[in-house]
CSV table of C-alpha atoms in Angstrom, one decimal:
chain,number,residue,atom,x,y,z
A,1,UNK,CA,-17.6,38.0,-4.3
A,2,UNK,CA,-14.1,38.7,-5.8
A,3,UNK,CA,-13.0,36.0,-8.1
A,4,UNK,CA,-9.4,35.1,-7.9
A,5,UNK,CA,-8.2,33.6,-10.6
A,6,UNK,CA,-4.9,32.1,-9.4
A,7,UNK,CA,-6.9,30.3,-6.9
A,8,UNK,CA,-9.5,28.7,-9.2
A,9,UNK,CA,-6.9,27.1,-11.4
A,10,UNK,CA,-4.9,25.6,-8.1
A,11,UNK,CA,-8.2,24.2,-7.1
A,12,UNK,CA,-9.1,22.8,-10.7
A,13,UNK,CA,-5.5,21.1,-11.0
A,14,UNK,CA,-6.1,19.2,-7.7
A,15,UNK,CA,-2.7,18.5,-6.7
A,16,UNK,CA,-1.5,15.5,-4.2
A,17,UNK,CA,2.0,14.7,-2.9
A,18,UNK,CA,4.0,12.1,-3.9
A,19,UNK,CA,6.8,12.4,-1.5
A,20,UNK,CA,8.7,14.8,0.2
A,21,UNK,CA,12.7,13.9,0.7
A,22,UNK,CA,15.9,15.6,2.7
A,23,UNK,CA,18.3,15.1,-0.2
A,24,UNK,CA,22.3,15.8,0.2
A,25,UNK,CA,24.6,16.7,-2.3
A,26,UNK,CA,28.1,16.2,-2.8
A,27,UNK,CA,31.3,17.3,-5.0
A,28,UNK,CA,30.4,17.7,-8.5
A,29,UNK,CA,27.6,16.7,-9.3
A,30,UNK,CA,24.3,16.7,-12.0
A,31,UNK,CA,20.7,15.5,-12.0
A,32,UNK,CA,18.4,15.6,-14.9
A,33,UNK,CA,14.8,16.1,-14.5
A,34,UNK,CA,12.8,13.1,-13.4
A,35,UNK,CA,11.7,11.1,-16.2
A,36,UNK,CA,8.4,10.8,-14.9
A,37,UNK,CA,8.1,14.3,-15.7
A,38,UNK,CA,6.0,15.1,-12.4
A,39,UNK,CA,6.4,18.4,-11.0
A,40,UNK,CA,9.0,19.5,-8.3
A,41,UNK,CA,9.1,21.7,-5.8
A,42,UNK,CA,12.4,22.4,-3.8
A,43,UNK,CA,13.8,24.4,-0.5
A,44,UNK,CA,17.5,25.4,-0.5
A,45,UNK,CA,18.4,24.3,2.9
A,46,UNK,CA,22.1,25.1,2.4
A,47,UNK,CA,24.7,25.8,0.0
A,48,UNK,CA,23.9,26.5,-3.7
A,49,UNK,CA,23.1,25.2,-7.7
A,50,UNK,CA,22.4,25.8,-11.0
A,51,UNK,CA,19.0,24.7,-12.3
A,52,UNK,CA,19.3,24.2,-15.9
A,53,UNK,CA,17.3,24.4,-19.6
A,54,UNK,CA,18.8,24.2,-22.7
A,55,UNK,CA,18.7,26.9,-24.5
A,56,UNK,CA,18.5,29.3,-21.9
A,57,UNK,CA,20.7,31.3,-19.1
A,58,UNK,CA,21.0,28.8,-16.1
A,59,UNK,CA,19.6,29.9,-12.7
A,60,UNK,CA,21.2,30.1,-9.6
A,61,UNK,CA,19.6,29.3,-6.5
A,62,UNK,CA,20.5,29.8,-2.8
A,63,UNK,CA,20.1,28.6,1.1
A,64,UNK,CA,16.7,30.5,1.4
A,65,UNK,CA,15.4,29.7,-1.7
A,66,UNK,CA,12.1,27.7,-2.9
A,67,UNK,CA,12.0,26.5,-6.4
A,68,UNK,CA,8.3,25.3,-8.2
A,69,UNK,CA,8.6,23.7,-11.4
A,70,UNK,CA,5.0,22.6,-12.4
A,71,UNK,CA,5.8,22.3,-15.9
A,72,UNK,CA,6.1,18.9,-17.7
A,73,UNK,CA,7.5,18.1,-20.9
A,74,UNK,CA,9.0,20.3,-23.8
A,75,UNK,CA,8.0,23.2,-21.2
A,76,UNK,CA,10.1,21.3,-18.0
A,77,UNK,CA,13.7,22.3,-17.1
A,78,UNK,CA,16.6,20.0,-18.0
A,79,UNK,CA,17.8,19.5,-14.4
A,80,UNK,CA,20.3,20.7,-11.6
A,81,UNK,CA,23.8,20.6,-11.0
A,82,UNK,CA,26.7,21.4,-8.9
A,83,UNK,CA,28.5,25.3,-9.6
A,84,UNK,CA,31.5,23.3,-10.9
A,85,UNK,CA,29.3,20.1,-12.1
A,86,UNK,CA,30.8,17.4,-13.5
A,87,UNK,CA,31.5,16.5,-17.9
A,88,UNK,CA,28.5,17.0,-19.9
A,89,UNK,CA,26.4,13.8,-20.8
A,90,UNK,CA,27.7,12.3,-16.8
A,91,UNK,CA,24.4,12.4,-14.5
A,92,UNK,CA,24.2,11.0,-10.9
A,93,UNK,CA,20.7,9.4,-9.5
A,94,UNK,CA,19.8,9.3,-5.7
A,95,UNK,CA,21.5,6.9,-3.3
A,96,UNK,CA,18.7,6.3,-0.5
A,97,UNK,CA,21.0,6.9,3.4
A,98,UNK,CA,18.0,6.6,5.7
A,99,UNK,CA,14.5,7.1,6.0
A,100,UNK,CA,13.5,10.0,4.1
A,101,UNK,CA,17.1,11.1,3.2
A,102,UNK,CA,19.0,10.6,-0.2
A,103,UNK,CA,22.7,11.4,-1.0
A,104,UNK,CA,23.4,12.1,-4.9
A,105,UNK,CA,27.4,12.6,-6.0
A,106,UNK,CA,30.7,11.1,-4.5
A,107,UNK,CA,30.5,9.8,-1.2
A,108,UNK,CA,33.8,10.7,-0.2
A,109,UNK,CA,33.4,14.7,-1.0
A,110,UNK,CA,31.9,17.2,1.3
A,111,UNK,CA,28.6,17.6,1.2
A,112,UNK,CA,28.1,21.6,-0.7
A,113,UNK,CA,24.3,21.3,-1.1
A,114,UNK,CA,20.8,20.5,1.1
A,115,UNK,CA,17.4,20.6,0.4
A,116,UNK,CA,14.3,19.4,0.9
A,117,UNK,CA,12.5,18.1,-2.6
A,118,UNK,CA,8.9,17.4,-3.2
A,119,UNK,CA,7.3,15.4,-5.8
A,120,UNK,CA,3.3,15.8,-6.6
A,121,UNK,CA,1.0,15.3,-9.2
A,122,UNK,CA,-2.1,16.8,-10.3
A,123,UNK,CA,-5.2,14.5,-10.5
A,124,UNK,CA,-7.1,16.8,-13.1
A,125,UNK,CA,-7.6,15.3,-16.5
A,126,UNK,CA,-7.0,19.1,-17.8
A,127,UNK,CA,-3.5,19.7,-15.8
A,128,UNK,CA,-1.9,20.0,-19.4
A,129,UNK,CA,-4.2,22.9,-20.2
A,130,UNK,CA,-3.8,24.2,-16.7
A,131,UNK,CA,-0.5,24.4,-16.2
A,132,UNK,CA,0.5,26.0,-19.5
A,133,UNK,CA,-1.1,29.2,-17.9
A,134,UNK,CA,1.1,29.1,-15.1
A,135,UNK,CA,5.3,29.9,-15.5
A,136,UNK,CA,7.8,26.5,-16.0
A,137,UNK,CA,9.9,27.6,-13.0
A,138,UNK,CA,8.8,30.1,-10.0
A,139,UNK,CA,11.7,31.2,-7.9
A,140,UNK,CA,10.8,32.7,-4.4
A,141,UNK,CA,13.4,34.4,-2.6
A,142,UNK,CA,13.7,34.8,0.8
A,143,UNK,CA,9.4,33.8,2.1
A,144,UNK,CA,10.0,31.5,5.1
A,145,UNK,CA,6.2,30.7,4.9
A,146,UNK,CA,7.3,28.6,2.3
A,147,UNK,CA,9.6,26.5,4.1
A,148,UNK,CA,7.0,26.1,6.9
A,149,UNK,CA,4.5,25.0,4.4
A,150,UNK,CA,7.5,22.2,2.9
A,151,UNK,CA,7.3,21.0,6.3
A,152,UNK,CA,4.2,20.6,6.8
A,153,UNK,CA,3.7,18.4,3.5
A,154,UNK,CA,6.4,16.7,4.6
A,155,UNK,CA,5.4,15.5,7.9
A,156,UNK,CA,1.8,15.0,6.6
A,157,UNK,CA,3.5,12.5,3.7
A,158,UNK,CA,5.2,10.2,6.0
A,159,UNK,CA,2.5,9.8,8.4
A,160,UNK,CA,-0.6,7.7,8.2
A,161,UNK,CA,-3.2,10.6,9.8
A,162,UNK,CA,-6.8,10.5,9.5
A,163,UNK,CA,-8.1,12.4,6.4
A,164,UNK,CA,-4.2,12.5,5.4
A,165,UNK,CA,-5.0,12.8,1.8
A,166,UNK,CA,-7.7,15.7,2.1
A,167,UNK,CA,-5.1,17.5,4.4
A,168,UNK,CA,-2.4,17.0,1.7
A,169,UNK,CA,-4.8,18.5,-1.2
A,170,UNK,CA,-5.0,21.2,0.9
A,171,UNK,CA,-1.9,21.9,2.0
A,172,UNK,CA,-0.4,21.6,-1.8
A,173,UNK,CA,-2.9,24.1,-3.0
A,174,UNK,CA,-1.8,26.5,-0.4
A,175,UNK,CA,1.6,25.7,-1.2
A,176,UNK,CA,1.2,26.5,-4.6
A,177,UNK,CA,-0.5,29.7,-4.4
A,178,UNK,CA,2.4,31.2,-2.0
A,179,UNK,CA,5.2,29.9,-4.2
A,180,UNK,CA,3.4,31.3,-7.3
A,181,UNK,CA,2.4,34.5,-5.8
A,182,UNK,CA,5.6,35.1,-4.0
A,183,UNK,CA,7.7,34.5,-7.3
A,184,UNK,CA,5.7,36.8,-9.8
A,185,UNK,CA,7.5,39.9,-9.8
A,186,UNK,CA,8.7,42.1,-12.5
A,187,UNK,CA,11.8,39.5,-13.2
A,188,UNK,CA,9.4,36.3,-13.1
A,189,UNK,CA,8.5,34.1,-16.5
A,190,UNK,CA,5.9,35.4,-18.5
A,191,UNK,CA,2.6,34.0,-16.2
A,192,UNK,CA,-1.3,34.4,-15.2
A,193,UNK,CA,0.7,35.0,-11.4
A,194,UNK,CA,3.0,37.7,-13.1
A,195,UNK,CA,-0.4,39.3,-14.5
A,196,UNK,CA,-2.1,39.1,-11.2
A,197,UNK,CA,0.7,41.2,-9.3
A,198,UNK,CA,0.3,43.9,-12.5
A,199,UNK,CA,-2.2,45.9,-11.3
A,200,UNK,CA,-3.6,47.1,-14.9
A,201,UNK,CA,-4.2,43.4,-16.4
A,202,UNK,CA,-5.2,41.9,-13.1
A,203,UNK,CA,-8.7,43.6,-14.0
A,204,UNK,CA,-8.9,42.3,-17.2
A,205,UNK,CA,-8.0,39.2,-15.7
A,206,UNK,CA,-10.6,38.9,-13.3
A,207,UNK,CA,-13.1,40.2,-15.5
A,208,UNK,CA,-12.5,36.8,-17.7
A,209,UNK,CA,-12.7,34.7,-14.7
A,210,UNK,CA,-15.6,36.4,-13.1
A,211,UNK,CA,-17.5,36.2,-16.7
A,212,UNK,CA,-16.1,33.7,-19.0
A,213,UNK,CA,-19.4,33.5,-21.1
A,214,UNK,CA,-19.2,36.8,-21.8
A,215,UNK,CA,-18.5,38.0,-25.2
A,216,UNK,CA,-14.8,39.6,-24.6
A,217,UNK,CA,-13.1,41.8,-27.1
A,218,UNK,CA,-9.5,43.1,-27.2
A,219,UNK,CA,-11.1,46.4,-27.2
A,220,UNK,CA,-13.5,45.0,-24.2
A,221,UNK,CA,-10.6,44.1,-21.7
A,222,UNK,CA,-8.1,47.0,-22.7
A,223,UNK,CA,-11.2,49.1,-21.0
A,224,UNK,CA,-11.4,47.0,-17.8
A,225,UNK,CA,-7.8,47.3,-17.6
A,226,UNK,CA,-8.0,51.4,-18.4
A,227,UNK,CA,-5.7,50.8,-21.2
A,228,UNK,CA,-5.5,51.3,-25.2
A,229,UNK,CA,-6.2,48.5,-27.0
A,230,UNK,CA,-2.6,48.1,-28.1
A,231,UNK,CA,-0.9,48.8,-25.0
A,232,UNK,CA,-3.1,46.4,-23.2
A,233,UNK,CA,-2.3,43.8,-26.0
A,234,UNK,CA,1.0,43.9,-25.6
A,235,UNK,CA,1.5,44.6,-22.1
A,236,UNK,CA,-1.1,41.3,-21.5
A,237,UNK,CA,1.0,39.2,-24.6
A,238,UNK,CA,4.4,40.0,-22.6
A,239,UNK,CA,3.3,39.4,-18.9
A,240,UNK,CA,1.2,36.5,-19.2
A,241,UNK,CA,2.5,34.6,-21.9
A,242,UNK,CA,-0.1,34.7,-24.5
A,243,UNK,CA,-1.8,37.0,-26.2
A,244,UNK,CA,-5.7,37.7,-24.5
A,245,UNK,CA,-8.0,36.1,-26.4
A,246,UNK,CA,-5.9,33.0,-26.4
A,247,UNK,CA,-5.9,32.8,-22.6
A,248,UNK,CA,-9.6,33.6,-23.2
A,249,UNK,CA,-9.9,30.3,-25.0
A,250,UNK,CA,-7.6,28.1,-23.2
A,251,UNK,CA,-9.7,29.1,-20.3
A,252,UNK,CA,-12.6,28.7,-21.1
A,253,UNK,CA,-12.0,25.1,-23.0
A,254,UNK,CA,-11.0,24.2,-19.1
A,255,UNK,CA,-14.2,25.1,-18.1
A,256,UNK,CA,-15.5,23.3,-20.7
A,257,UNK,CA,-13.9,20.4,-19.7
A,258,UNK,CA,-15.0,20.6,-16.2
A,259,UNK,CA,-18.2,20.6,-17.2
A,260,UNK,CA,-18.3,17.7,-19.5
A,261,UNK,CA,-16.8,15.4,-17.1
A,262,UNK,CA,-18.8,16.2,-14.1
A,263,UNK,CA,-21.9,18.3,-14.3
A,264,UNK,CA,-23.9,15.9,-17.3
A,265,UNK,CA,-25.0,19.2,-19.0
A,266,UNK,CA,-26.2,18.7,-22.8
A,267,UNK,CA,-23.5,20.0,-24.8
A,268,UNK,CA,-25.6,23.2,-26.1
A,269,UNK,CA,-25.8,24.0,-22.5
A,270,UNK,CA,-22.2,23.7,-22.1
A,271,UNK,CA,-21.4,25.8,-25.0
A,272,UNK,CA,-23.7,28.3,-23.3
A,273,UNK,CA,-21.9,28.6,-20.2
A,274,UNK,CA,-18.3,28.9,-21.6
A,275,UNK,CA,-19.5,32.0,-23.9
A,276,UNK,CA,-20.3,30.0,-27.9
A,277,UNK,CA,-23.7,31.0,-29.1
A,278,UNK,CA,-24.6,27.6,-30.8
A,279,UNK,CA,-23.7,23.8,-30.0
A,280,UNK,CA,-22.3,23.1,-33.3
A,281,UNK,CA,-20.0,26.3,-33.1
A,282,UNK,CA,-18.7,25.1,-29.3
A,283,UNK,CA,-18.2,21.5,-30.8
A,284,UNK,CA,-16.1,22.7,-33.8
A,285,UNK,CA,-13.7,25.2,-31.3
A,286,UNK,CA,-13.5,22.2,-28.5
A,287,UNK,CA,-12.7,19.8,-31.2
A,288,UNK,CA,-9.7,21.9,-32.7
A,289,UNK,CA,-8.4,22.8,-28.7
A,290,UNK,CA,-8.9,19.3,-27.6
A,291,UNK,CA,-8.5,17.3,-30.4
A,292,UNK,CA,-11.4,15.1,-30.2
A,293,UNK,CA,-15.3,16.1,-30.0
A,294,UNK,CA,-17.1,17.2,-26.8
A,295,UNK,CA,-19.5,14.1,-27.2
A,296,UNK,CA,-16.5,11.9,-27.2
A,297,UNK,CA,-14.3,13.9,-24.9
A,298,UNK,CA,-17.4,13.1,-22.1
A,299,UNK,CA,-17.8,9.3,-22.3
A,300,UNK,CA,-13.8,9.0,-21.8
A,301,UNK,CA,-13.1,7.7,-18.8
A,302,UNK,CA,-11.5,10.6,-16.4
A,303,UNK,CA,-8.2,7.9,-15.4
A,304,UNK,CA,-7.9,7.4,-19.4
């Protein structure tokens, strides 16, 4: 069986909706990013906007457009605003017109901008870890699948169904894998998605997932990826983000994590699974990842 690697982290960041709004806009107009720091998702219904980080070239996005942002903190976007938005420092929050629909900017200018915004979360203890393999902002042009899938989340949201929040799960994950996959092209942030479209590293790539235990080398994946060593290292370093013993790490201490929480393996078997040779050696590497011991790390309450 093929292991797909974009899949398994999805599943192991378990994301649920929040809630799903129509949301107008209106004149000039700016939003910052919500303070809850959850992430967003977004279909351009109509008109267009700049979404914003400091720092960096703004973005513009169209009717036809589907916007992920699963990054949180230093790693989040600053917000969105109007193509002629109003004096810096002036942002505008939501004013609530009905059920499911919100107006933000002056209510007596046209309306320039629709679209229908999702909030979720991810119930995994190790979404931190997770998510910093995947990009801060995917941009999918043009996949109507998308849109379907936003309404589908939607509708499920405001209803009260039978197994609504199983449905939801579901529905996310799929969600997410199409938005990630559809915006992973050659013009895409730096990404594990962006590294599964290449079709050199996504060997390499698969090999980790399919044997994380295994004792990887540079050397090791540059010849599952039919590469040189330093051609693979840099091609790997600029596509995915990180260099590939790194992502090596961060994935397996994910793993690791997994395990510890809900398997109540000894921690030498542990360390055996996620590739270190001796408990002590696994405790001293999961320590300096995590930043508190394996021991510790697995009698902290998951909700913690």
């Amino acid at each position: 069986m093929t292991i797909d690697p974009l899949a398994e982290i999805v599943t192991l960041l378990r994301p649920s909706a929040s809630f799903s709004k129509l949301v107008e806009y209106a004149g000039r107009w700016r939003i910052r990013r919500d303070v809850e720091g959850k992430p967003v998702y977004f279909a351009v219904l109509e008109g267009e906007c700049r979404v914003v980080n400091a720092g960096q070239a703004s973005t513009v996005v169209r009717a036809g457009d589907f916007v992920l942002l699963p990054a949180t903190g230093d790693r989040a976007i600053d917000g969105i605003e109007s193509m002629d938005p109003p004096p810096d420092g002036a942002a505008m929050s939501p004013t609530e017109i009905g059920e499911g629909r919100f107006r933000i900017g002056q209510a007596d200018q046209p309306i320039n901008l629709r679209m229908q915004v999702g909030i979720c979360s991810f119930a995994s203890p190790d979404a931190a870890l997770l998510v910093s393999l995947l990009p801060a902002m995917v941009v999918a042009r043009g996949e109507p699948r998308l849109a379907t899938l936003m309404d589908l989340v939607g509708d499920e949201t405001r209803k009260a169904r039978p197994g609504r929040e199983l449905v939801l799960e579901r529905l996310l994950e799929v969600l997410l894998i199409e938005a990630l996959r559809c915006g992973s092209g050659p013009a895409a942030m730096p990404s594990v998605a962006r590294g599964l479209s290449d079709d050199r590293l996504v060997a390499a790539l698969r090999a980790i997932h399919a044997r994380p235990a295994h004792p990887w080398t540079v050397t090791d994946l540059a010849a599952e990826a039919a590469m040189s060593r330093s051609a693979f290292f840099a091609r790997f370093t600029r596509t995915v983000g990180i260099p590939p013993i790194e992502y090596l790490l961060t994935w397996r201490m994910a793993l690791a994590k997994r395990l510890l929480r809900t398997r109540g393996l000894a921690i030498g078997q542990v360390a055996a699974e996620v590739g270190y040779g001796s408990a002590s050696t696994f405790s001293t590497a999961f320590t300096r990842h995590v930043g508190m011991p394996p021991v510790r790390y697995a009698r902290v309450p998951e909700t913690a």
